[in-house]
Short mmCIF file of C-alpha atoms in Angstrom, two decimals:
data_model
loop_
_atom_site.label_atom_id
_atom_site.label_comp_id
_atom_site.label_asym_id
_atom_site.label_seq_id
_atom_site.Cartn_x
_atom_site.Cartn_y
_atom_site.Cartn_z
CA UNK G 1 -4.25 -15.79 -11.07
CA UNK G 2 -0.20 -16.91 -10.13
CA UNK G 3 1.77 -14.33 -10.22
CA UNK G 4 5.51 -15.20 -12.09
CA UNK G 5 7.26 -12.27 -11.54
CA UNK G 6 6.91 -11.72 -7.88
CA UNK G 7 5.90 -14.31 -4.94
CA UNK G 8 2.50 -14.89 -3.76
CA UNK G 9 1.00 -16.73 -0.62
CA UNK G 10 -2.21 -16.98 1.50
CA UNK G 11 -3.18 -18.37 5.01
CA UNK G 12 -5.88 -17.57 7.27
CA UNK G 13 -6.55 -14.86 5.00
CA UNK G 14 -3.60 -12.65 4.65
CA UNK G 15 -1.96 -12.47 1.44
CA UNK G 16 1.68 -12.30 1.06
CA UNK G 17 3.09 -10.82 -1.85
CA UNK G 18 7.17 -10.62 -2.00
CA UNK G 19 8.89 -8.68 -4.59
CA UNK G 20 11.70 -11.71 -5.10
CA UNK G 21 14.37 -9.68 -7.06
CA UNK G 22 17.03 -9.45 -4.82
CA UNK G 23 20.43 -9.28 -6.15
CA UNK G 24 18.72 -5.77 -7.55
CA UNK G 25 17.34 -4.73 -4.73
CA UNK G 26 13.83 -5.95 -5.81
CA UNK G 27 13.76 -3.41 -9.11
CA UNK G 28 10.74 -3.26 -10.84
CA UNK G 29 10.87 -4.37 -14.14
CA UNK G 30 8.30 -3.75 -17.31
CA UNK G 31 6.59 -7.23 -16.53
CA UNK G 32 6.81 -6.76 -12.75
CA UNK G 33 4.70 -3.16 -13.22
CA UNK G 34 2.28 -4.55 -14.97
CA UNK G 35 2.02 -8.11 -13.41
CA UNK G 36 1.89 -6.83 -9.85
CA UNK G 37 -0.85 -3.64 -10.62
CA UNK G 38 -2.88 -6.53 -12.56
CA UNK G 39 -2.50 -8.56 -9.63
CA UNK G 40 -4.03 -5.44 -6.68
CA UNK G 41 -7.30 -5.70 -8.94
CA UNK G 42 -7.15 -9.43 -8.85
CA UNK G 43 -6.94 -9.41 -4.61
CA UNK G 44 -9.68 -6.80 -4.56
CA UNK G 45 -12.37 -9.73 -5.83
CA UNK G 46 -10.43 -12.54 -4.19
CA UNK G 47 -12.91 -13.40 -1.68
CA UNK G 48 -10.56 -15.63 0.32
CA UNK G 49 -7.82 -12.90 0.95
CA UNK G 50 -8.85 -10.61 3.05
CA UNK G 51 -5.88 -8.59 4.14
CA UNK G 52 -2.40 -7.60 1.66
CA UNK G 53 1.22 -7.69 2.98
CA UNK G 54 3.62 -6.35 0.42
CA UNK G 55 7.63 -6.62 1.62
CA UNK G 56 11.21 -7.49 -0.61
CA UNK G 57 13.00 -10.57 -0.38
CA UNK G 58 16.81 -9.93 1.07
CA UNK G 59 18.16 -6.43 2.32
CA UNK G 60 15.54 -4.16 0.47
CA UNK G 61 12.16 -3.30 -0.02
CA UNK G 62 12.01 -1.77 -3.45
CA UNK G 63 15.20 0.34 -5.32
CA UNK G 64 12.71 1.37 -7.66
CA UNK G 65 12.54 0.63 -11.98
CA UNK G 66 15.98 -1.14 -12.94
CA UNK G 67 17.85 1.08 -14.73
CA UNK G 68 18.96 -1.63 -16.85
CA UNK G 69 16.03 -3.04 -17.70
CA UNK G 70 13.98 -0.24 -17.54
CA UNK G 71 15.51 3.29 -17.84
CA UNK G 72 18.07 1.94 -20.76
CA UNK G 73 15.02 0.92 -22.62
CA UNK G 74 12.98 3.87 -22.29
CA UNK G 75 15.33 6.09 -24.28
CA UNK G 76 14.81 4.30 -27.55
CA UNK G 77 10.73 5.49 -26.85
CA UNK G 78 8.95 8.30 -28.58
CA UNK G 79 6.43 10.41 -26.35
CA UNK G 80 3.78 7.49 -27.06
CA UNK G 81 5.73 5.05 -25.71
CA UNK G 82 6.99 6.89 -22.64
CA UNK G 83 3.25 7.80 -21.91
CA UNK G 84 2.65 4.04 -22.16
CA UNK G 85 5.11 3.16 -19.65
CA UNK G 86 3.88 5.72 -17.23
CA UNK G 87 0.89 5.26 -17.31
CA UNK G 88 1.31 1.48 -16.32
CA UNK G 89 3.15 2.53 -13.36
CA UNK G 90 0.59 4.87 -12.20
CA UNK G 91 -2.20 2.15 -13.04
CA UNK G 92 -0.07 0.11 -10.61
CA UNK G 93 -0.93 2.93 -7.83
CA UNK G 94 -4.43 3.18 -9.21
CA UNK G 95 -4.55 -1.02 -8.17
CA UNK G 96 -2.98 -0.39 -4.50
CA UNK G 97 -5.79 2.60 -3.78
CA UNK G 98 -8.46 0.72 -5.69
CA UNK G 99 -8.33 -1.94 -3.63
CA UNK G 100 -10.77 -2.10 -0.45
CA UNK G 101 -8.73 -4.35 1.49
CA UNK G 102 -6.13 -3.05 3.66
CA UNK G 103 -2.71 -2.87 2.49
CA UNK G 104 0.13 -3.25 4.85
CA UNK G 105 3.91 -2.43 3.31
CA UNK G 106 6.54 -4.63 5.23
CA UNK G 107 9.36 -2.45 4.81
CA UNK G 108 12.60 -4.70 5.39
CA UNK G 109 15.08 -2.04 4.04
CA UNK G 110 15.65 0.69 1.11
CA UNK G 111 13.08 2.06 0.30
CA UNK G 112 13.13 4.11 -3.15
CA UNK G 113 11.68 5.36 -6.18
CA UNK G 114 8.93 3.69 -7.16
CA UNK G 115 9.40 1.36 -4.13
CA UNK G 116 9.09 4.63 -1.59
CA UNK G 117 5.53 5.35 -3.77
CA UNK G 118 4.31 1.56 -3.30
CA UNK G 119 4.88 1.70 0.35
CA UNK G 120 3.46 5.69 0.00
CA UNK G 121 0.03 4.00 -1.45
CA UNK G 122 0.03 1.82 0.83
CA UNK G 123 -2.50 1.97 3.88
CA UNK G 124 -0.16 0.62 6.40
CA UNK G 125 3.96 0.96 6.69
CA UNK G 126 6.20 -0.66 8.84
CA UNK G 127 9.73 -0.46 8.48
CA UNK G 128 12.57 -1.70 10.18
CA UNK G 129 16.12 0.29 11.60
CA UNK G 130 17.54 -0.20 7.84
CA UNK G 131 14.39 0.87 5.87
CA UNK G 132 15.87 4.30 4.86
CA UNK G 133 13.70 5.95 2.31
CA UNK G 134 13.65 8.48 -0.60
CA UNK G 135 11.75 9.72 -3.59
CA UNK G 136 14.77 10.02 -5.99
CA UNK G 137 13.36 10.88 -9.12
CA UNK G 138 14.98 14.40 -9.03
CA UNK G 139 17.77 12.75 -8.59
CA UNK G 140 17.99 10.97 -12.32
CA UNK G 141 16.52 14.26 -13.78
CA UNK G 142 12.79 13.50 -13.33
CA UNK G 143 9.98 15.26 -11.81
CA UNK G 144 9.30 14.26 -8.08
CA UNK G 145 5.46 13.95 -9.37
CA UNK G 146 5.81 10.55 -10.10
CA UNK G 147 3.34 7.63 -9.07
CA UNK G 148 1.02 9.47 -7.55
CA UNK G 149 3.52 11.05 -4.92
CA UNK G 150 2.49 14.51 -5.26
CA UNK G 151 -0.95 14.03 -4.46
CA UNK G 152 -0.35 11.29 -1.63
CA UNK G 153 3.00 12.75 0.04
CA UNK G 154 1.71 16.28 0.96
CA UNK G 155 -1.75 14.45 2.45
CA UNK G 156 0.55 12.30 4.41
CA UNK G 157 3.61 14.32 5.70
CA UNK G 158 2.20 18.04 4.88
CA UNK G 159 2.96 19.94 2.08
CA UNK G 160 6.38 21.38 3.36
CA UNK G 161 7.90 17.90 4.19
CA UNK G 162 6.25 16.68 1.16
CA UNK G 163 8.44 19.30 -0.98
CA UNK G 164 11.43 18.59 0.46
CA UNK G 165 11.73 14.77 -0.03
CA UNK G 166 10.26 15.33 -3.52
CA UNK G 167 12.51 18.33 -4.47
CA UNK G 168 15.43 17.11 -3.07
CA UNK G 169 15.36 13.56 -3.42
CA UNK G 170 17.60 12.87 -0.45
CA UNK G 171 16.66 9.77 2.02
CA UNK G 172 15.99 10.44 5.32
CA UNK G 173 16.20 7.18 7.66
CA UNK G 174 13.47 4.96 9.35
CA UNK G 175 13.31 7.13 12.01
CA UNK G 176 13.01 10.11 10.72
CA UNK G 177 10.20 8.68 8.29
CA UNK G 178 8.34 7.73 11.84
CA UNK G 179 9.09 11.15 13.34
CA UNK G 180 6.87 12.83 10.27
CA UNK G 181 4.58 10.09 10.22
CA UNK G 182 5.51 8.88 6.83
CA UNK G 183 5.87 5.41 8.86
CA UNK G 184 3.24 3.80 11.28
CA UNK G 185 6.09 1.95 13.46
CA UNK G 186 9.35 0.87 13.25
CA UNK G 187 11.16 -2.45 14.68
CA UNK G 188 13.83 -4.37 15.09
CA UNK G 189 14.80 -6.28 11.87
CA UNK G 190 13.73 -9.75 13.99
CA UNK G 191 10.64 -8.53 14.90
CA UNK G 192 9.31 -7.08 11.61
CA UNK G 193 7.43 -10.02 10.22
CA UNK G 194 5.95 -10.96 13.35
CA UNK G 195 5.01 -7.20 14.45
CA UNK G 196 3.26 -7.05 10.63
CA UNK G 197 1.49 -10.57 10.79
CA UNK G 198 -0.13 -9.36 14.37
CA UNK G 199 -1.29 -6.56 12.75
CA UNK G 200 -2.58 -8.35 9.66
CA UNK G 201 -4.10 -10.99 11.59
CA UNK G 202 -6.31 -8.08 13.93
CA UNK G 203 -7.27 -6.43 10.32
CA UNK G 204 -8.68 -10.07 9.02
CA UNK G 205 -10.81 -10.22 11.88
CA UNK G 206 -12.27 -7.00 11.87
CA UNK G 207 -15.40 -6.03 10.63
CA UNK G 208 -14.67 -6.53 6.49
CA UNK G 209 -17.30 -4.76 5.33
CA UNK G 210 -16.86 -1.72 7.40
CA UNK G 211 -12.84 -1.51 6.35
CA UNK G 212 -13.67 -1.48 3.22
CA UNK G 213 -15.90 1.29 3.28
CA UNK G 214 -13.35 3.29 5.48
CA UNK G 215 -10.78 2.75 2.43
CA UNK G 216 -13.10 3.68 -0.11
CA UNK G 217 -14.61 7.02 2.09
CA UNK G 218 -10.67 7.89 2.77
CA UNK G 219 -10.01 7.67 -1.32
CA UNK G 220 -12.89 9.50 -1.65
CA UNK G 221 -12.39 12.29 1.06
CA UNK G 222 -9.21 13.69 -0.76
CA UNK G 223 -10.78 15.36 -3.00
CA UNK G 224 -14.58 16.64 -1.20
CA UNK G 225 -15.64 19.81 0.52
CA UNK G 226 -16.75 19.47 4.05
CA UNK G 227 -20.28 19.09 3.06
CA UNK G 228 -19.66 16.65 0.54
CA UNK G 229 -17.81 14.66 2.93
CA UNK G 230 -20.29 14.96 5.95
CA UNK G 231 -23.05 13.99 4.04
CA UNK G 232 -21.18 10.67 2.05
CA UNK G 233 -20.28 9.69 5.37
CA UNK G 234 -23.51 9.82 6.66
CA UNK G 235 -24.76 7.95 3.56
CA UNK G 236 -21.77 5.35 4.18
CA UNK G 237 -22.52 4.87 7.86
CA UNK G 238 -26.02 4.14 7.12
CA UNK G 239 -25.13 1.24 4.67
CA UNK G 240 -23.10 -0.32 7.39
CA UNK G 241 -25.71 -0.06 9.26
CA UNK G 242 -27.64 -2.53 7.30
CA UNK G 243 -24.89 -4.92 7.06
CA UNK G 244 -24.90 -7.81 9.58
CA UNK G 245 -21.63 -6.97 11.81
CA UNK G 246 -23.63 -4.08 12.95
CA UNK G 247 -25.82 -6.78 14.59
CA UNK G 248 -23.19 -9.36 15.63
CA UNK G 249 -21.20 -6.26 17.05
CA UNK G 250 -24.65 -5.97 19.09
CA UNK G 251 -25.09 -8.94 19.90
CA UNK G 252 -21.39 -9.75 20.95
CA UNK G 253 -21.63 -7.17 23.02
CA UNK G 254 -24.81 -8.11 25.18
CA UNK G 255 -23.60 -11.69 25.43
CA UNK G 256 -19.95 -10.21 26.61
CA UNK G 257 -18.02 -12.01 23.56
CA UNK G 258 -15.86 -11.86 20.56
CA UNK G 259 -17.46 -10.59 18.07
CA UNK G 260 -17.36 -12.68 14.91
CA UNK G 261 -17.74 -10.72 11.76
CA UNK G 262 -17.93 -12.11 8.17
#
């Protein structure tokens, strides 16, 4: 699968993908929603990719649905058709969650809108000084419950953060977004790419088998009772258990080495 409305590359199993719009900022359009969602279930059975960057081309990460291509469009839609549209942009959220592998958002600038609940979904975000972010949909009339952020914000930034940025809509910078742990780090410009490759590169050689069962058990967790959680991680630990980086971990360790997962 070759993606045509976005960039794609792979080496020593990291996947690249680059949202390549950007004289708009990298707006989504209908064909990039759909195209890019379609594409996180592809990468979750591509066997040879084994982490995901996601980062813009040019001064921004993601401005959000183009409201020339998009938003114009949408008011010639009955109720059907709007629920059609969301729905694919939630599906694209659905594909980010839904897939095992670990998800890293390179955030090279604005961050917005749908862009802000990409790099939201994502496992990992790095931004640099310029990567101010907001979730703006109260901003163009809409409810901030959009994409999934109302259920992911609050889990990330607690509930009364959470309802300010999606009440108010207003952006707060890079490192304010660090300060409330809405970002994992933030960088120079210069050293974004390289800080997110290193990062990459020490998730591809970790235990595969094990992260994905950590990305899974965190999906799942959002939504158990202490018991139910205790007990499916038990369940979980014990299938790692029988997988064989359990032994090489071992066995690297009694022969003082690397260890050298599948």
């Amino acid at each position: 699968m070759e993606p045509k409305s976005f960039l794609y590359e792979e080496k020593d199993g990291i996947g690249t993908i680059t949202l390549n719009r950007p004289e708009r900022y990298n707006a989504l359009t209908f064909e990039v929603y759909a195209e890019l969602g379609a594409f996180f279930k592809h990468l979750n059975e591509r066997e040879s990719c084994r982490v995901v960057i996601i980062t813009g081309a040019g001064k921004a990460f993601c401005s959000g649905g183009d409201v020339e291509d998009i938003i114009g469009e949408l008011f010639s839609r009955d109720m059907k058709g709007l629920l059609d549209f969301t729905r694919m942009t939630v599906d694209l959220i659905r594909g980010i969650r839904g897939c095992r592998k670990p998800i890293v958002a390179a955030l090279n600038g604005t961050v917005c809108g749908a862009g802000a609940a990409i790099a939201l979904a994502s496992d990992f975000r790095i931004g640099n000084d310029y990567a101010k972010c907001a979730f703006l949909f109260t901003k163009v009339g809409l409810s901030g419950a959009d994409m999934g952020a109302c259920y992911l914000l609050p889990r990330v930034v607690g509930l009364t953060k959470a309802t300010e940025l999606l009440m108010l809509g207003d952006f707060i910078d890079a490192h304010e977004a660090l300060d409330i742990g809405l970002y994992n780090e933030v960088v120079e410009p210069e050293k974004l790419m390289p800080r997110v490759h290193e990062l990459a590169a020490q998730l591809s050689k970790g235990p595969q088998f094990g992260l994905m069962m950590t990305k899974e058990m965190l999906n799942k967790a959002m939504s158990f009772d202490l018991e139910t959680a205790l007990e499916a991680e038990a369940q979980a630990q014990a299938i790692c258990m029988q997988h064989p980086d359990f032994r090489e971990s071992y066995n690297a360790w009694t022969e003082k080495r690397e260890p050298k997962f599948q």
